[in-house]
Short mmCIF file of C-alpha atoms and ligand atoms in Angstrom, two decimals:
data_model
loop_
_atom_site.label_atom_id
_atom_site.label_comp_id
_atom_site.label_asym_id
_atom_site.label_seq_id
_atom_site.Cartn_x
_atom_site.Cartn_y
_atom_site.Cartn_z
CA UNK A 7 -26.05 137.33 -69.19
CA UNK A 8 -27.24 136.88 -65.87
CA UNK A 9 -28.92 133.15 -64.59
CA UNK A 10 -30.54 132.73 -61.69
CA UNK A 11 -30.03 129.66 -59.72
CA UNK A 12 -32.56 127.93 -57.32
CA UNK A 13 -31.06 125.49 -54.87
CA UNK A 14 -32.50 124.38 -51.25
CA UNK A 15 -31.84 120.23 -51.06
CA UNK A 16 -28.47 118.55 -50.26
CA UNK A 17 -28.47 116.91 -53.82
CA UNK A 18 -29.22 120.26 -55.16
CA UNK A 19 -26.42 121.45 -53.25
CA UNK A 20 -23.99 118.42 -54.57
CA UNK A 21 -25.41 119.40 -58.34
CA UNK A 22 -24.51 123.21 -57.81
CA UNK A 23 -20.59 122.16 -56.88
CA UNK A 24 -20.69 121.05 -60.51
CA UNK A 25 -22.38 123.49 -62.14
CA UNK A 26 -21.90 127.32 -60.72
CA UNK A 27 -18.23 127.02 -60.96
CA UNK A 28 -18.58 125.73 -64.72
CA UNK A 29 -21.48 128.97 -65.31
CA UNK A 30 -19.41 131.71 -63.78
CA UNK A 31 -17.29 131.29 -66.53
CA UNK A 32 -19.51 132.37 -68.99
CA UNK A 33 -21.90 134.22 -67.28
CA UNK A 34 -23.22 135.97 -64.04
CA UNK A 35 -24.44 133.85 -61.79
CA UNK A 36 -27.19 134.89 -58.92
CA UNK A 37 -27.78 131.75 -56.08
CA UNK A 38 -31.15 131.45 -54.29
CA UNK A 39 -31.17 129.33 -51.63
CA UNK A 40 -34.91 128.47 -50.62
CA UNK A 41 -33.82 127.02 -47.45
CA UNK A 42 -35.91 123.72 -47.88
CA UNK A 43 -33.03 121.53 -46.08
CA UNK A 44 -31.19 124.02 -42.95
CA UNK A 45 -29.72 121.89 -40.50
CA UNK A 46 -26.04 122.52 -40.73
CA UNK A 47 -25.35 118.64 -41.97
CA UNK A 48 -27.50 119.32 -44.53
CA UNK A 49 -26.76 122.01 -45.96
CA UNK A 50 -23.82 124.11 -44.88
CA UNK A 51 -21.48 121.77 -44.78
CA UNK A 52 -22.04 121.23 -48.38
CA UNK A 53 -20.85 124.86 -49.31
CA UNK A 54 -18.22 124.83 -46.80
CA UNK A 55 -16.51 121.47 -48.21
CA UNK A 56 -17.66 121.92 -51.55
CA UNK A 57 -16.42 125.16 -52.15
CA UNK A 58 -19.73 126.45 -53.67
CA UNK A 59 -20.79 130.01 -53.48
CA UNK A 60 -22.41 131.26 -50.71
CA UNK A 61 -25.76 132.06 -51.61
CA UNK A 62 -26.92 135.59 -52.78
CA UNK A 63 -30.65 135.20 -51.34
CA UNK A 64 -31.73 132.84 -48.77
CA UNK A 65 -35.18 132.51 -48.22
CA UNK A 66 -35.52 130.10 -45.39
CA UNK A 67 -38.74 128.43 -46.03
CA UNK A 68 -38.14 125.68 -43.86
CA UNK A 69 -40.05 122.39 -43.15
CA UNK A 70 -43.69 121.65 -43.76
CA UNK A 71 -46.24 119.65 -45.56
CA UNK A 72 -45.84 119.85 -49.85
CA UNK A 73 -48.50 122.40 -50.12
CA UNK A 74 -46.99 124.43 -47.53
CA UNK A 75 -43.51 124.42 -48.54
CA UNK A 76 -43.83 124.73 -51.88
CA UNK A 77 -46.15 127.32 -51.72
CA UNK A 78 -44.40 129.43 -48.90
CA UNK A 79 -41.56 128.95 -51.43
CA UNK A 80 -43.56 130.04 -54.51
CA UNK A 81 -44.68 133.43 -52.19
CA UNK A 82 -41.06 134.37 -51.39
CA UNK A 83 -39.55 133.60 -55.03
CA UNK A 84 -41.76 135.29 -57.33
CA UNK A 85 -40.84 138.70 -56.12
CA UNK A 86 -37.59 138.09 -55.89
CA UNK A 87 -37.62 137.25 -59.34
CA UNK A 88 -39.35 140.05 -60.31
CA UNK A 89 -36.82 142.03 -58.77
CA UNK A 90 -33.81 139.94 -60.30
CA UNK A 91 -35.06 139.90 -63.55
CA UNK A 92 -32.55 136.74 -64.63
CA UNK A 93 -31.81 135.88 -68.11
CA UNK A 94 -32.67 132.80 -67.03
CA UNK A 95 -33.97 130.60 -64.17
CA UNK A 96 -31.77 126.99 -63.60
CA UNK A 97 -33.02 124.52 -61.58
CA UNK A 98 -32.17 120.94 -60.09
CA UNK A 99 -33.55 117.80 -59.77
CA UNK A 100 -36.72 116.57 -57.98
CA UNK A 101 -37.71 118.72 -55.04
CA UNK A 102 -40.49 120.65 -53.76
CA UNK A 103 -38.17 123.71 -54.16
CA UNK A 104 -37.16 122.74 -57.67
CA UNK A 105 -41.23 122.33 -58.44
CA UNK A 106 -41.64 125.81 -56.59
CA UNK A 107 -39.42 127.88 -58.54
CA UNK A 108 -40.29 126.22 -61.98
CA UNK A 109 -43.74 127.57 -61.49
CA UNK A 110 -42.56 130.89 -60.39
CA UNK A 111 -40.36 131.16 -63.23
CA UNK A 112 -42.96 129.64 -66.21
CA UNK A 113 -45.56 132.36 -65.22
CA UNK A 114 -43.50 135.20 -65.04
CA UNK A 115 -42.55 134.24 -67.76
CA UNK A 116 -38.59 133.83 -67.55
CA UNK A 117 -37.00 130.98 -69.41
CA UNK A 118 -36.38 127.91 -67.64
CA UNK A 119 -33.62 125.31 -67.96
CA UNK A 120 -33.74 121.87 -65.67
CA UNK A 121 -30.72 119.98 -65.16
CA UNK A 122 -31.08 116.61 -64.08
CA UNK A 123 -34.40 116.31 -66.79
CA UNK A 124 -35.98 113.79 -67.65
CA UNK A 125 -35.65 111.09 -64.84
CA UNK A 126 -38.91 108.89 -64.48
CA UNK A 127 -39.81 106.25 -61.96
CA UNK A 128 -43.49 106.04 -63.67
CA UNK A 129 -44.39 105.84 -60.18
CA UNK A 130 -46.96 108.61 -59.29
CA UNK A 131 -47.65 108.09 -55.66
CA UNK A 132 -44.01 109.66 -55.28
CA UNK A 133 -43.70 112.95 -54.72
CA UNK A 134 -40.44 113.35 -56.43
CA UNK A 135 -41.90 111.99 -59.90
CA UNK A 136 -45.06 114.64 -60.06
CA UNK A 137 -42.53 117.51 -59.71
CA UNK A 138 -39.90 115.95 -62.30
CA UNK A 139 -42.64 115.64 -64.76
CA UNK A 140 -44.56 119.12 -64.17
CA UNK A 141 -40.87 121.05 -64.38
CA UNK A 142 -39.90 119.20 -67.10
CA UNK A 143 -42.97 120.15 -69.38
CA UNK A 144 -42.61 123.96 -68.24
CA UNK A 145 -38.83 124.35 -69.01
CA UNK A 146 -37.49 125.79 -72.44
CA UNK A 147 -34.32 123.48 -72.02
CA UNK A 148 -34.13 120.08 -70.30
CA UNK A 149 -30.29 118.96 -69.46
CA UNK A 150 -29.98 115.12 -69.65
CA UNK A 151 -27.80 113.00 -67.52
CA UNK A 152 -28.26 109.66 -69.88
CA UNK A 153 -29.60 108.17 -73.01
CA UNK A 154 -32.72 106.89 -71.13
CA UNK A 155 -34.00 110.51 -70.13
CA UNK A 156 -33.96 111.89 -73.13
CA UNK A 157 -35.97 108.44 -74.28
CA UNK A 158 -38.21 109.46 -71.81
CA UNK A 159 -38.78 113.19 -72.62
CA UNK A 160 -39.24 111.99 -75.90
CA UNK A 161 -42.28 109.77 -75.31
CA UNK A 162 -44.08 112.64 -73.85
CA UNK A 163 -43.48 114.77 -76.71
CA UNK A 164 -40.33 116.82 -75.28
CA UNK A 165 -37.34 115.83 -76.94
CA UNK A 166 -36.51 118.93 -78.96
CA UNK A 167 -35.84 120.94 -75.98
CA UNK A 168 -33.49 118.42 -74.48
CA UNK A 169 -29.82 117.66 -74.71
CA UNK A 170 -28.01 115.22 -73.39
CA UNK A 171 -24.95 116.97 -71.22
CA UNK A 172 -23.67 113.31 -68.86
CA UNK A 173 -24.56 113.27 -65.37
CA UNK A 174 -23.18 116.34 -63.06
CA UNK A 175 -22.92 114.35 -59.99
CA UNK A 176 -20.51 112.13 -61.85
CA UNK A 177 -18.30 115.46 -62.01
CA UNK A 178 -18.49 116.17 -58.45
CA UNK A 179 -17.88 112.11 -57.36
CA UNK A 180 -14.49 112.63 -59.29
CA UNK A 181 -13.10 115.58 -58.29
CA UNK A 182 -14.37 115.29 -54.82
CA UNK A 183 -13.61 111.30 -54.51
CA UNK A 184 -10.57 111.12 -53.71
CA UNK A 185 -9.69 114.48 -51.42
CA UNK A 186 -12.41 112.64 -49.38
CA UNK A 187 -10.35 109.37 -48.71
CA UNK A 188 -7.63 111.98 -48.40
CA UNK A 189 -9.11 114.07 -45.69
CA UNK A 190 -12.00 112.04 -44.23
CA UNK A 191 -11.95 110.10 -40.89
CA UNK A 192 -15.03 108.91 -40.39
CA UNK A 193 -13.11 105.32 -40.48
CA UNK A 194 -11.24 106.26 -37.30
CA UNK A 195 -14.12 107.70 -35.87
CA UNK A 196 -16.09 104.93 -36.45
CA UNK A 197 -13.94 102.09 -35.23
CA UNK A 198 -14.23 100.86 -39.10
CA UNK A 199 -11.76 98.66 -41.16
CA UNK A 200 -12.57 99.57 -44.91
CA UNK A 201 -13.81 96.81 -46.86
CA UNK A 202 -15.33 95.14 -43.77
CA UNK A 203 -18.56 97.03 -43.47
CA UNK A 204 -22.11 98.03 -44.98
CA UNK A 205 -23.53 101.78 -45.49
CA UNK A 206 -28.08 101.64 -45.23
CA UNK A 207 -29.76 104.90 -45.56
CA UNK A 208 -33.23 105.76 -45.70
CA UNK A 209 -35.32 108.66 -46.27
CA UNK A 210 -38.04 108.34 -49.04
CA UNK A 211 -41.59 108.78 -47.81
CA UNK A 212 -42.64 105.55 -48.80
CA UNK A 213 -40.33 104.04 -46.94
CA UNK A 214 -40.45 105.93 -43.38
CA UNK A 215 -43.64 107.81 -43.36
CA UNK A 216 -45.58 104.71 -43.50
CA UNK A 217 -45.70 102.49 -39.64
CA UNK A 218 -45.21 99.25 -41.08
CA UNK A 219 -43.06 100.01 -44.05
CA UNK A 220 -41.05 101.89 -41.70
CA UNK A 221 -40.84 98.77 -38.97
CA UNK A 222 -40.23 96.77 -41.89
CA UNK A 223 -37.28 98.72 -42.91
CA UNK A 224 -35.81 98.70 -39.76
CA UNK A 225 -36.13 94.57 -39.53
CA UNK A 226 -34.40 94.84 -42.60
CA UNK A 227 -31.56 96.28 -41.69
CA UNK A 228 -31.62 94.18 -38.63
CA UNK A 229 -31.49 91.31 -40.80
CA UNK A 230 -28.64 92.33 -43.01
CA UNK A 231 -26.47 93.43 -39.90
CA UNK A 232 -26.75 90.11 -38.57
CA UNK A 233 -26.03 88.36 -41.64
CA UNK A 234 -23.30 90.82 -42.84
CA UNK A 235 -22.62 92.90 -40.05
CA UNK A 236 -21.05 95.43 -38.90
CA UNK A 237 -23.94 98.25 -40.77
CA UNK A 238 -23.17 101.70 -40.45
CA UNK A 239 -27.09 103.05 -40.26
CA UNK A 240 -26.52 107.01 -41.86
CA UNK A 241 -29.81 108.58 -40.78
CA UNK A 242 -31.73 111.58 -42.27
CA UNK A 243 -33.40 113.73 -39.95
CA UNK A 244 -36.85 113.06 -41.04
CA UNK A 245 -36.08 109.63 -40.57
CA UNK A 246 -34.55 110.14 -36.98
CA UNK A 247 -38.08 111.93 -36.03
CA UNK A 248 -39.95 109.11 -37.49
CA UNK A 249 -38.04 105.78 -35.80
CA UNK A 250 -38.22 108.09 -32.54
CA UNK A 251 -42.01 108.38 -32.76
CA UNK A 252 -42.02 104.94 -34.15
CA UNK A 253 -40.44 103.55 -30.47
CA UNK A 254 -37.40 102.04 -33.11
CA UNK A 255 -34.83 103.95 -32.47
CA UNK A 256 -33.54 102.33 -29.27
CA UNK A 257 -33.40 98.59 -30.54
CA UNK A 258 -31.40 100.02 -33.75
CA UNK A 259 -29.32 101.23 -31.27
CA UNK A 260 -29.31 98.50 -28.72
CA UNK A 261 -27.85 96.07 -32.01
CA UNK A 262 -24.41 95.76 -31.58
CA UNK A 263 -24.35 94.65 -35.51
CA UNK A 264 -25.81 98.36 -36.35
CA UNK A 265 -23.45 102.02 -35.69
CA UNK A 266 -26.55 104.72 -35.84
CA UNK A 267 -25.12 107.98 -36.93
CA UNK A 268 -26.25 111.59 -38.11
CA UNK A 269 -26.48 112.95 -41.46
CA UNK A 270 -22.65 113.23 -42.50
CA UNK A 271 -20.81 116.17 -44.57
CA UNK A 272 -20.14 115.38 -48.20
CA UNK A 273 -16.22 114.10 -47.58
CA UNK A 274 -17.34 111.82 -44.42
CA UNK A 275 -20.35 110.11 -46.20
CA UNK A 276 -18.20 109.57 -49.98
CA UNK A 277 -15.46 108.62 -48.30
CA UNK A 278 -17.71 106.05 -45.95
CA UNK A 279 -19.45 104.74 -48.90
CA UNK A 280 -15.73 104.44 -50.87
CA UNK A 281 -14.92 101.98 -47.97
CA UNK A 282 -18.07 100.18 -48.03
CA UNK A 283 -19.15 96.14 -49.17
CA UNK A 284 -22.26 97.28 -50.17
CA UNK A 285 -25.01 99.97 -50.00
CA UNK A 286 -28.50 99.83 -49.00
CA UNK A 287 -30.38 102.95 -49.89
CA UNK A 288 -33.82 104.47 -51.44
CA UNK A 289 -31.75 107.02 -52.43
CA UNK A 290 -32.07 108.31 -55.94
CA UNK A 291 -28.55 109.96 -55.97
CA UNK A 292 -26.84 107.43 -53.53
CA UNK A 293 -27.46 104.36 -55.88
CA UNK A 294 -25.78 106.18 -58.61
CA UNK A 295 -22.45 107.65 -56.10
CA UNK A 296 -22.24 103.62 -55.06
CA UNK A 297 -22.26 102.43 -58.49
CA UNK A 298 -19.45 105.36 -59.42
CA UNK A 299 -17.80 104.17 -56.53
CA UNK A 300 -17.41 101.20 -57.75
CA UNK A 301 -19.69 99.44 -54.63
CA UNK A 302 -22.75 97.29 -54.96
CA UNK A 303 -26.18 98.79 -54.22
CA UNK A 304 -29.58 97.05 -53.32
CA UNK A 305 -32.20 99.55 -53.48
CA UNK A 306 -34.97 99.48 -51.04
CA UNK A 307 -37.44 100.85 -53.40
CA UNK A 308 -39.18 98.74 -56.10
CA UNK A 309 -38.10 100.67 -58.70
CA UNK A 310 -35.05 103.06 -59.63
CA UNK A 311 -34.61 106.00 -62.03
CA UNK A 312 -31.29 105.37 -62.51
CA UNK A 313 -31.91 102.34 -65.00
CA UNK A 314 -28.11 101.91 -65.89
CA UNK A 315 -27.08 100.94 -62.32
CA UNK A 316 -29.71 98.40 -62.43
CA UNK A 317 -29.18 97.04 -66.76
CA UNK A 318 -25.48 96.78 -65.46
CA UNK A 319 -26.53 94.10 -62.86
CA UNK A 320 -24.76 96.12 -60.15
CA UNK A 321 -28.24 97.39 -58.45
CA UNK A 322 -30.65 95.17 -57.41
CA UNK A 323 -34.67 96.49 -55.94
CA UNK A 324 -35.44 94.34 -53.37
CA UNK A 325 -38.41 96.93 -51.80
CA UNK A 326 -38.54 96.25 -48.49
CA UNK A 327 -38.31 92.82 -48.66
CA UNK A 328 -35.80 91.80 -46.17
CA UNK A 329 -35.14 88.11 -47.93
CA UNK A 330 -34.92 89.50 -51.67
CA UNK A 331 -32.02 92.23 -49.85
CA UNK A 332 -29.57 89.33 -48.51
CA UNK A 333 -29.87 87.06 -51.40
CA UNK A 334 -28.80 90.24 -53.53
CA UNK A 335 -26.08 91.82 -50.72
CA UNK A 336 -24.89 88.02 -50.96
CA UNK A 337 -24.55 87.88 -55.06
CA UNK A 338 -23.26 91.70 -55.11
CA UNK A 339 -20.58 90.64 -52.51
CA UNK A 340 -19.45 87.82 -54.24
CA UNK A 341 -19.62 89.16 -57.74
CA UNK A 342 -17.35 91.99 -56.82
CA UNK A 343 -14.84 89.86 -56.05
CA UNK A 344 -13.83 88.75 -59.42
CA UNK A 345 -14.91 92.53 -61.15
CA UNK A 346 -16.26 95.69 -60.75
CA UNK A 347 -19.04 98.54 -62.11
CA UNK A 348 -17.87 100.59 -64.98
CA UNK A 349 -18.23 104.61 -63.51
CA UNK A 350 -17.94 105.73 -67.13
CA UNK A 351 -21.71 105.30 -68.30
CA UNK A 352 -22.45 108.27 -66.48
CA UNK A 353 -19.97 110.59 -68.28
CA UNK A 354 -16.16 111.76 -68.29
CA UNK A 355 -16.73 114.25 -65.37
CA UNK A 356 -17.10 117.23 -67.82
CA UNK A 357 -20.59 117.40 -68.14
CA UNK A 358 -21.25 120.86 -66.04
CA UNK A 359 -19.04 122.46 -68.54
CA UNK A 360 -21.27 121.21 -71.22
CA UNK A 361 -24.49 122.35 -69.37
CA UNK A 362 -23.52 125.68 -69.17
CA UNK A 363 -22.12 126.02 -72.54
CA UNK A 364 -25.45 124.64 -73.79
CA UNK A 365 -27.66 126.98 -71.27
CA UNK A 366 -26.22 129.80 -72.77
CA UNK A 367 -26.23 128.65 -76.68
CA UNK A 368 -29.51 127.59 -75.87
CA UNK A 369 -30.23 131.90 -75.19
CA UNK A 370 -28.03 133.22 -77.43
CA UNK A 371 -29.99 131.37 -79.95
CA UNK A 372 -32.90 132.87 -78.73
CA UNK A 373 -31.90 136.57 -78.06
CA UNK A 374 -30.63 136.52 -81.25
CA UNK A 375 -31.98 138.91 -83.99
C1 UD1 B 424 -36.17 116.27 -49.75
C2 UD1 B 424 -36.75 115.96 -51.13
C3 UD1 B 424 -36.22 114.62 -51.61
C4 UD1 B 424 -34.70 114.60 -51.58
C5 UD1 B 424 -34.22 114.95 -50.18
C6 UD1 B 424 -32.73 114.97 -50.10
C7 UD1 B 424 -39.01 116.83 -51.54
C8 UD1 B 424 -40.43 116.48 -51.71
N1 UD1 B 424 -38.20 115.86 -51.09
O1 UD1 B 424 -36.62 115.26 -48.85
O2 UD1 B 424 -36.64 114.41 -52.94
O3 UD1 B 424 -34.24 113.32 -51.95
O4 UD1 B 424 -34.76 116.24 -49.83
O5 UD1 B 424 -32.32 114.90 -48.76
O6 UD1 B 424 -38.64 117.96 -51.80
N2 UD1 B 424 -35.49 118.19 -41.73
C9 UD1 B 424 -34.62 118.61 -40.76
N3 UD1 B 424 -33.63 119.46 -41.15
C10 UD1 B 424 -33.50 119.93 -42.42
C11 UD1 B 424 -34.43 119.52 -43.38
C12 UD1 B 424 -35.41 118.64 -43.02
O7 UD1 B 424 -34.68 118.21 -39.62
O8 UD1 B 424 -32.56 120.69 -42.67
C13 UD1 B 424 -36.55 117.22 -41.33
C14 UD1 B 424 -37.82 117.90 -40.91
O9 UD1 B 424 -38.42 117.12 -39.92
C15 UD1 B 424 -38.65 117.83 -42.17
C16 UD1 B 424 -38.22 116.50 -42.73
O10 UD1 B 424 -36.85 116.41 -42.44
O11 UD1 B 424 -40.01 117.92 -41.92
C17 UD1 B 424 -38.42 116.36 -44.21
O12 UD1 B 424 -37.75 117.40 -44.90
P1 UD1 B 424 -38.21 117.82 -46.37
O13 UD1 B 424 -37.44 118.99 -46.82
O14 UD1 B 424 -39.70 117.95 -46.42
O15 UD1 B 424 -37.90 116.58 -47.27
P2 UD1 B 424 -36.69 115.54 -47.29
O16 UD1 B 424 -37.15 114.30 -46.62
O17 UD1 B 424 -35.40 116.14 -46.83
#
């Protein structure tokens, strides 16, 4: 049995330390990179620390708008699919690569499983939540991390293709977890006493695409240094270009409160955010590697996917509302004090193994005579 693996996005790459190890087990495995995300923080690093395969195909697509990218990645996957001929095409998550080669693969036809299905934010504007929802209704099998995406596969009518298998980055946040305290130090680097300091990223379109959101944002963070200061300020690359053309960048950096740094390598940021008081993010994966962290998140997005972080009371969506974000860092704070999240609502670490035992059930099942 051969599966065919489409990866291009850090998260993906994160997702793929699970899962390829956990496949090659029980089947052969063939890893596309689409080469969405290239710099080396992004992506490199993550197979280097990781330990994941190196990829079999990469097909460095690159940076662009949506229709570009995806479609530049459509044009360079469908004939290597052709060519490949998988058993089966796996994909991750929310991106623009994950959309590409879900189309690629649901016209050839070639069955289609998604891990990471399911997850809804019910808001459309985001570009995230229109590829979720159109790969989700053109896979065969949809791989679950919780309870509340299967609920919502099942209110559009697609529960009996999906299983619920835990959440893989849950896997990779305990294995990895602690060899990053272990061999990490960013602390040193830094000048940073754990316990003592705050972790803000920032990267969602919404958030730094947009002037004012974007100079919003960064009065945000301005505010929280000051009040709970020192903030260590991790910053995507498409964020970088935008507070540069912005004219932000060099009062972020002037604030004595705020440390700017680059994108970090999977060890350096876990074991950062392991250290950390509290985490301001829009991240979708980041809220849920706090929370399994066992640190406080306030999201700067008004709503979340990962509903659990939020029912638990250990998330709190502020937006961008700089007021709503220090009366929440300030309850978080305090709260964890006296207690602390619960990392085992999103699985006992073993849920790759169960996605690929259920990928290939799932087409033995259908192979069979
Ligand atoms: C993408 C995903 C997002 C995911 C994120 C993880 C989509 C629509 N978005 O966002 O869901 O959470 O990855 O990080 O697929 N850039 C570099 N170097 C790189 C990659 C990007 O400098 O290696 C810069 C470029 O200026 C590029 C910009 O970042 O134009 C945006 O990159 P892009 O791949 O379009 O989306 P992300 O913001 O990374």
């Amino acid at each position: 049995m051969r599966i065919l693996t489409v990866v291009g996005n850090r998260p993906q790459l994160v997702k793929a330390a699970a899962v390829s190890p956990q496949l090659r087990k029980l089947a052969e495995e063939v890893l596309v990179h689409s080469g969405q995300h290239y710099d080396h923080e992004l992506s490199a690093v993550f197979f280097e620390e990781l330990g994941i395969p190196l990829p079999d195909h990469d097909l460095a697509v690159g940076s662009g708008s949506h229709a570009r990218q995806t479609a530049t990645a459509i044009s360079r996957l469908e004939p290597l699919l052709e060519q490949e001929r998988p058993d089966a095409v796996l994909v991750y998550g929310d991106t623009n690569t994950t959309l590409a080669a879900a189309l690629v693969a649901a016209k050839l036809p070639l069955p289609l499983v998604h891990v990471e299905a399911g997850m809804r934010s019910f808001d459309a504007s985001m570009p995230e939540e229109v590829n979720r929802v159109v790969v989700d209704h053109v896979s065969g099998l949809l791989l679950c991390s919780t309870e509340t995406a299967l609920e919502n596969l099942r209110a559009e009518g697609l529960a009996e293709r999906a299983r619920i298998v835990g959440d893989v980055m849950a896997d990779v946040a305990r294995r990895f977890g602690p060899i990053a305290e272990e061999r990490s130090r960013i602390h040193d680097q830094l000048g940073l006493r754990r316990g003592e300091y705050l972790v803000a990223t920032l990267h969602r379109a919404a958030s730094v695409d947009d002037g004012p959101s974007l100079r919003r944002a960064a009065e945000l963070l301005a505010a929280v240094a000051e009040q709970f200061g020192p903030l260590v300020f991790v910053v995507h690359p498409r964020t970088d270009g935008r507070l540069a053309e912005a004219g932000l960048m060099p009062t972020l950096e002037a604030n004595s409160r705020i440390i700017v740094s680059k994108s970090l390598g999977y060890l350096d940021f876990t074991a950062l955010i392991r250290g950390s008081r509290a985490v301001l993010t829009d991240s979708g994966g980041l809220q849920k590697e706090a929370y399994l962290a066992g640190v406080p998140c306030v999201t700067l997005r008004p709503q979340t996917e990962w509903l659990e972080t939020v029912d638990s009371g250990w998330n709190r969506l502020a937006g961008l509302d700089a007021e709503a974000a220090l009366r929440d860092l300030g309850e978080l704070i305090a709260r964890r004090r006296e207690e602390s999240p619960d990392p085992a609502i999103y699985g006992d670490g073993r849920a790759a193994e169960r996605c690929a035992r259920e990928l290939v059930s799932w087409l033995e099942a259908a192979t069979a005579p």
